[in-house]
Structures are given as structure tokens and as C-alpha cells.
Short mmCIF file of C-alpha atoms in Angstrom, two decimals:
data_model
loop_
_atom_site.label_atom_id
_atom_site.label_comp_id
_atom_site.label_asym_id
_atom_site.label_seq_id
_atom_site.Cartn_x
_atom_site.Cartn_y
_atom_site.Cartn_z
CA GLN A 1292 -0.77 -20.09 -7.86
CA LYS A 1293 -3.20 -17.67 -6.31
CA GLU A 1294 -1.77 -14.41 -5.05
CA VAL A 1295 -3.48 -14.81 -1.70
CA GLU A 1296 -4.30 -18.30 -0.45
CA GLN A 1297 -6.47 -19.42 2.40
CA ASN A 1298 -7.81 -22.78 3.46
CA SER A 1299 -11.53 -22.64 2.72
CA GLY A 1300 -12.46 -24.64 5.83
CA PRO A 1301 -14.79 -25.05 7.53
CA LEU A 1302 -12.62 -24.70 10.60
CA SER A 1303 -14.50 -25.92 13.65
CA VAL A 1304 -13.35 -24.69 17.05
CA PRO A 1305 -14.96 -25.25 20.47
CA GLU A 1306 -16.26 -22.21 22.30
CA GLY A 1307 -13.61 -20.64 24.50
CA ALA A 1308 -10.69 -22.06 22.52
CA ILE A 1309 -8.24 -20.21 20.27
CA ALA A 1310 -9.10 -20.09 16.58
CA SER A 1311 -6.12 -19.82 14.25
CA LEU A 1312 -6.61 -18.66 10.65
CA ASN A 1313 -3.78 -18.61 8.16
CA CYS A 1314 -3.06 -16.88 4.89
CA THR A 1315 -0.11 -17.01 2.51
CA TYR A 1316 0.73 -14.58 -0.26
CA SER A 1317 2.96 -14.75 -3.31
CA ASP A 1318 4.28 -11.19 -3.74
CA ARG A 1319 7.29 -10.96 -1.43
CA GLY A 1320 7.22 -7.17 -1.56
CA SER A 1321 3.67 -6.86 -0.25
CA GLN A 1322 3.29 -4.00 2.18
CA SER A 1323 -0.10 -4.05 3.84
CA PHE A 1324 -2.23 -6.87 5.17
CA PHE A 1325 -5.82 -6.95 6.29
CA TRP A 1326 -8.32 -9.32 7.87
CA TYR A 1327 -12.00 -8.89 7.09
CA ARG A 1328 -14.90 -10.73 8.70
CA GLN A 1329 -17.99 -11.56 6.66
CA TYR A 1330 -21.12 -12.96 8.23
CA SER A 1331 -23.34 -15.06 6.02
CA GLY A 1332 -25.34 -12.84 3.70
CA LYS A 1333 -23.57 -9.69 4.87
CA SER A 1334 -20.81 -7.46 3.57
CA PRO A 1335 -17.16 -7.73 4.69
CA GLU A 1336 -15.99 -5.56 7.58
CA LEU A 1337 -12.38 -4.78 8.47
CA ILE A 1338 -11.27 -6.20 11.81
CA MET A 1339 -7.46 -5.95 11.68
CA SER A 1340 -4.70 -4.41 9.63
CA ILE A 1341 -0.96 -5.07 10.02
CA TYR A 1342 2.05 -3.61 8.24
CA SER A 1343 5.21 -4.80 10.00
CA ASN A 1344 6.57 -8.14 11.15
CA GLY A 1345 5.36 -9.40 14.48
CA ASP A 1346 2.10 -9.39 16.35
CA LYS A 1347 -0.64 -6.80 16.60
CA GLU A 1348 -3.30 -7.24 19.23
CA ASP A 1349 -6.78 -5.75 19.41
CA GLY A 1350 -9.00 -7.18 22.10
CA ARG A 1351 -9.47 -10.90 21.48
CA PHE A 1352 -7.88 -10.65 18.03
CA THR A 1353 -4.17 -10.92 17.24
CA ALA A 1354 -2.75 -10.56 13.75
CA GLN A 1355 0.66 -12.05 13.09
CA LEU A 1356 2.85 -11.20 10.12
CA ASN A 1357 5.95 -13.02 8.92
CA LYS A 1358 7.21 -11.41 5.72
CA ALA A 1359 10.16 -13.80 5.33
CA SER A 1360 7.79 -16.75 5.20
CA GLN A 1361 5.10 -14.75 3.42
CA TYR A 1362 2.26 -15.56 5.73
CA VAL A 1363 -0.15 -13.66 7.87
CA SER A 1364 -2.38 -15.20 10.50
CA LEU A 1365 -5.28 -14.21 12.71
CA LEU A 1366 -5.77 -15.62 16.19
CA ILE A 1367 -9.08 -15.29 17.97
CA ARG A 1368 -8.86 -15.97 21.69
CA ASP A 1369 -11.80 -17.10 23.82
CA SER A 1370 -13.80 -17.90 20.68
CA GLN A 1371 -17.51 -17.10 20.84
CA PRO A 1372 -20.38 -18.38 18.69
CA SER A 1373 -20.66 -14.82 17.35
CA ASP A 1374 -17.20 -15.29 15.80
CA SER A 1375 -18.67 -17.84 13.38
CA ALA A 1376 -18.16 -16.21 9.98
CA THR A 1377 -15.95 -16.27 6.92
CA TYR A 1378 -12.61 -14.52 7.39
CA LEU A 1379 -11.05 -12.90 4.36
CA CYS A 1380 -7.36 -12.16 4.16
CA ALA A 1381 -6.40 -9.22 1.94
CA VAL A 1382 -2.97 -8.09 0.78
CA LYS A 1383 -1.65 -4.99 -0.98
CA PRO A 1384 1.03 -6.27 -3.37
CA LEU A 1385 4.15 -4.20 -4.04
CA ARG A 1386 3.17 -3.57 -7.65
CA TYR A 1387 0.12 -1.71 -6.36
CA SER A 1388 2.03 0.36 -3.82
CA SER A 1389 1.12 3.54 -5.68
CA ALA A 1390 -2.41 2.47 -6.41
CA SER A 1391 -5.37 1.85 -4.19
CA LYS A 1392 -5.77 -1.85 -4.84
CA ILE A 1393 -5.76 -4.91 -2.65
CA ILE A 1394 -6.13 -8.61 -3.42
CA PHE A 1395 -8.50 -10.77 -1.39
CA GLY A 1396 -8.19 -14.43 -0.58
CA SER A 1397 -11.21 -16.67 -0.99
CA GLY A 1398 -11.80 -16.82 2.75
CA THR A 1399 -11.85 -19.36 5.56
CA ARG A 1400 -15.18 -20.35 7.05
CA LEU A 1401 -14.95 -20.51 10.85
CA SER A 1402 -17.53 -22.29 12.97
CA ILE A 1403 -17.49 -22.01 16.76
CA ARG A 1404 -19.31 -24.93 18.36
CA PRO A 1405 -20.91 -24.42 21.81
CA GLU B 1125 -25.31 7.56 9.49
CA ALA B 1126 -22.14 6.94 7.50
CA GLN B 1127 -22.88 4.32 4.91
CA VAL B 1128 -22.54 2.91 1.43
CA THR B 1129 -25.84 2.12 -0.27
CA GLN B 1130 -26.48 -0.08 -3.28
CA ASN B 1131 -29.58 -0.54 -5.38
CA PRO B 1132 -31.13 -2.84 -6.20
CA ARG B 1133 -30.30 -5.42 -3.54
CA TYR B 1134 -31.61 -8.28 -5.65
CA LEU B 1135 -32.06 -8.45 -9.40
CA ILE B 1136 -33.07 -11.20 -11.78
CA THR B 1137 -32.69 -10.31 -15.44
CA VAL B 1138 -32.24 -11.91 -18.84
CA THR B 1139 -29.25 -12.12 -21.11
CA GLY B 1140 -28.59 -8.95 -23.05
CA LYS B 1141 -30.84 -6.57 -21.13
CA LYS B 1142 -28.79 -3.58 -20.03
CA LEU B 1143 -28.78 -2.85 -16.33
CA THR B 1144 -27.24 -0.44 -13.86
CA VAL B 1145 -26.44 -1.07 -10.22
CA THR B 1146 -26.13 2.16 -8.28
CA CYS B 1147 -23.69 2.84 -5.46
CA SER B 1148 -23.66 5.91 -3.27
CA GLN B 1149 -21.61 6.90 -0.22
CA ASN B 1150 -22.16 9.79 2.18
CA MET B 1151 -18.67 9.91 3.73
CA ASN B 1152 -16.99 12.15 1.14
CA HIS B 1153 -14.57 9.34 0.28
CA GLU B 1154 -12.33 9.78 -2.74
CA TYR B 1155 -11.84 6.09 -3.45
CA MET B 1156 -14.63 3.77 -4.60
CA SER B 1157 -14.52 0.27 -5.97
CA TRP B 1158 -16.68 -2.54 -7.29
CA TYR B 1159 -16.10 -6.19 -6.44
CA ARG B 1160 -17.81 -9.41 -7.35
CA GLN B 1161 -17.85 -12.37 -5.02
CA ASP B 1162 -18.18 -15.93 -6.26
CA PRO B 1163 -17.89 -19.18 -4.29
CA GLY B 1164 -14.28 -20.33 -4.01
CA LEU B 1165 -12.96 -17.23 -5.76
CA GLY B 1166 -13.32 -14.62 -3.07
CA LEU B 1167 -13.71 -10.93 -3.79
CA ARG B 1168 -12.40 -9.86 -7.16
CA GLN B 1169 -12.11 -6.23 -8.12
CA ILE B 1170 -13.97 -5.11 -11.24
CA TYR B 1171 -13.22 -1.38 -11.43
CA TYR B 1172 -12.08 1.29 -9.05
CA SER B 1173 -12.02 5.07 -8.96
CA MET B 1174 -9.48 7.26 -7.21
CA ASN B 1175 -11.62 10.38 -7.57
CA VAL B 1176 -14.17 12.10 -9.80
CA GLU B 1177 -13.56 11.31 -13.48
CA VAL B 1178 -10.68 8.96 -12.57
CA THR B 1179 -11.42 5.26 -13.04
CA ASP B 1180 -9.30 2.21 -13.73
CA LYS B 1181 -9.74 -1.48 -14.42
CA GLY B 1182 -9.47 -4.05 -11.71
CA ASP B 1183 -8.90 -7.76 -12.20
CA VAL B 1184 -12.13 -8.70 -13.97
CA PRO B 1185 -13.40 -5.65 -15.93
CA GLU B 1186 -14.69 -7.46 -19.02
CA GLY B 1187 -18.39 -6.90 -19.59
CA TYR B 1188 -18.65 -4.00 -17.14
CA LYS B 1189 -18.53 -0.22 -17.35
CA VAL B 1190 -18.38 2.43 -14.67
CA SER B 1191 -18.52 6.19 -14.40
CA ARG B 1192 -17.65 8.67 -11.67
CA LYS B 1193 -19.30 11.98 -12.42
CA GLU B 1194 -19.92 12.85 -8.80
CA LYS B 1195 -17.84 12.05 -5.76
CA ARG B 1196 -20.63 10.22 -3.96
CA ASN B 1197 -21.85 7.98 -6.81
CA PHE B 1198 -20.17 5.13 -8.67
CA PRO B 1199 -22.64 3.16 -10.79
CA LEU B 1200 -21.82 -0.22 -12.32
CA ILE B 1201 -23.20 -0.78 -15.80
CA LEU B 1202 -23.70 -4.09 -17.54
CA GLU B 1203 -24.38 -3.23 -21.17
CA SER B 1204 -25.23 -6.80 -22.24
CA PRO B 1205 -25.36 -9.10 -19.21
CA SER B 1206 -24.52 -12.77 -19.61
CA PRO B 1207 -25.10 -15.72 -17.26
CA ASN B 1208 -21.42 -15.73 -16.20
CA GLN B 1209 -22.06 -12.35 -14.59
CA THR B 1210 -24.42 -13.95 -12.11
CA SER B 1211 -22.76 -13.06 -8.83
CA LEU B 1212 -22.87 -11.09 -5.60
CA TYR B 1213 -21.63 -7.55 -6.15
CA PHE B 1214 -20.21 -5.21 -3.54
CA CYS B 1215 -19.42 -1.55 -3.77
CA ALA B 1216 -16.83 -0.13 -1.36
CA SER B 1217 -15.40 3.26 -0.49
CA SER B 1218 -12.36 4.46 1.40
CA PRO B 1219 -10.68 7.74 2.31
CA GLN B 1220 -7.86 8.18 -0.17
CA GLY B 1221 -5.23 9.29 2.28
CA GLN B 1222 -5.46 6.13 4.32
CA GLY B 1223 -4.21 3.84 1.56
CA LEU B 1224 -7.18 1.55 1.90
CA VAL B 1225 -6.62 1.03 5.61
CA LYS B 1226 -10.37 0.73 5.92
CA GLN B 1227 -12.82 0.04 3.16
CA PHE B 1228 -16.51 0.50 3.85
CA PHE B 1229 -18.64 -2.00 1.97
CA GLY B 1230 -22.20 -1.65 0.79
CA PRO B 1231 -24.78 -4.35 1.60
CA GLY B 1232 -24.33 -6.16 -1.70
CA THR B 1233 -26.41 -6.76 -4.81
CA ARG B 1234 -27.27 -10.31 -5.76
CA LEU B 1235 -27.59 -10.49 -9.53
CA THR B 1236 -28.95 -13.43 -11.49
CA VAL B 1237 -28.72 -13.40 -15.27
CA LEU B 1238 -30.88 -16.01 -17.00
#
């Protein structure tokens, strides 16, 4: 079992709709959770971080964390073609709480169709 | 401009020929890390460094070496490259105190080992 799992996609969403990306993790004690966006041929860039249960909103993006169920999700409202990218979920497992180390999922490819 | 630079951006080499990929950051970050990215496997950490002269293995360190003699530089060395090291490599840096809240990634180095 991978430590951080994501559906590879592609996830196709019509423009203007809500895109929902999911991620599960195996270490129940994980503390910190991140979503990175990676355009084709480019480097990852951080778009959201979340540390406690519930929702965190930033513009059109909402990160949701449920530690009991060990999943974290990213919602993108009013999806735009520019949102088409691969979204990487990253988790800081408990065993690395004193170290600067995070584990990345393999990413979900999102495609927004006009 | 705050950035992480990597050189070269593209490299084709042959098995066994030693190579170095350089990484430099101008943000005075304590933490630096190397990742490789392969299809379906996501970003996997090779080595990381918490500060000058402090380095540690990541998840896939075999076949790689690193050094951190200066705060800004963190070169990745492949003493005897093999075809299974063909990959896309990213260097990243982060301010230590932020617990990896935000990692800044370099543009990537695409390495092909024949």
C-alpha cells in the first residue's frame, strides 16, 4: 500500500463546474497536508496547505481534511481551462514530525474542457 | 528574483560516466532537497539537507551522492549513472522554520542515461 494514494485520472470536468480531487494516506498520525499543482513540463508549486480537520478556503480552492477517515481533498470551484494540470497531494507522516520530509502522491491529472 | 536554479536542464549521457547536476537558491533557505519524478510514481525524495554540512538520505538514495558545503548550493552527483536513473530531477528549497510549509522547486533536469 502506498503511503499517499491518488487516482491518476485523467479527471475531465466541464468549464465552470467544481473539480474534486481526492487523496488518502496510510499514516494515521500524519500532521501536515499539502496540494501542489504541476503544469506539463513545469515544476510543482504549492497551492494549499492544511493542518486541522475541516475546510480551508483560498479563492476558488478549498482543501478538506478528515483525519479520522485519512483523506484530504481539493475542490476547485468555477473550473477554468488554466486549471488543467496534475495535482499532487503531499503528506508529512508522524514519523517525520521532527524531520523536514514529506511524501508525495503520484498525482491526479485534471483536464478542464471548454 | 527569488528562485531555485538547476543546471543542466537536459542531459543525455552514457552508463558509467560521472555527472553532477547543480542546484542553487538565492533565498537563504536552510532546507534543500532532491527529488526524482517518474511516471506513476510521483515525486520521490533522494536526499535532503537541513543546513550546511547536514545531509540525510531520502527514500531512494542508492546511486546518488550529495554535498552541502555552502548554504546556497546542493549538487547531486551520480558517480556511475545507470539507465534506471533516467528521470526528471527536481531540486527544492524551503525556510527551515516553516516546517516545509512551502517548498520552492527548481525548473527540473531531464536526465537520460543510455
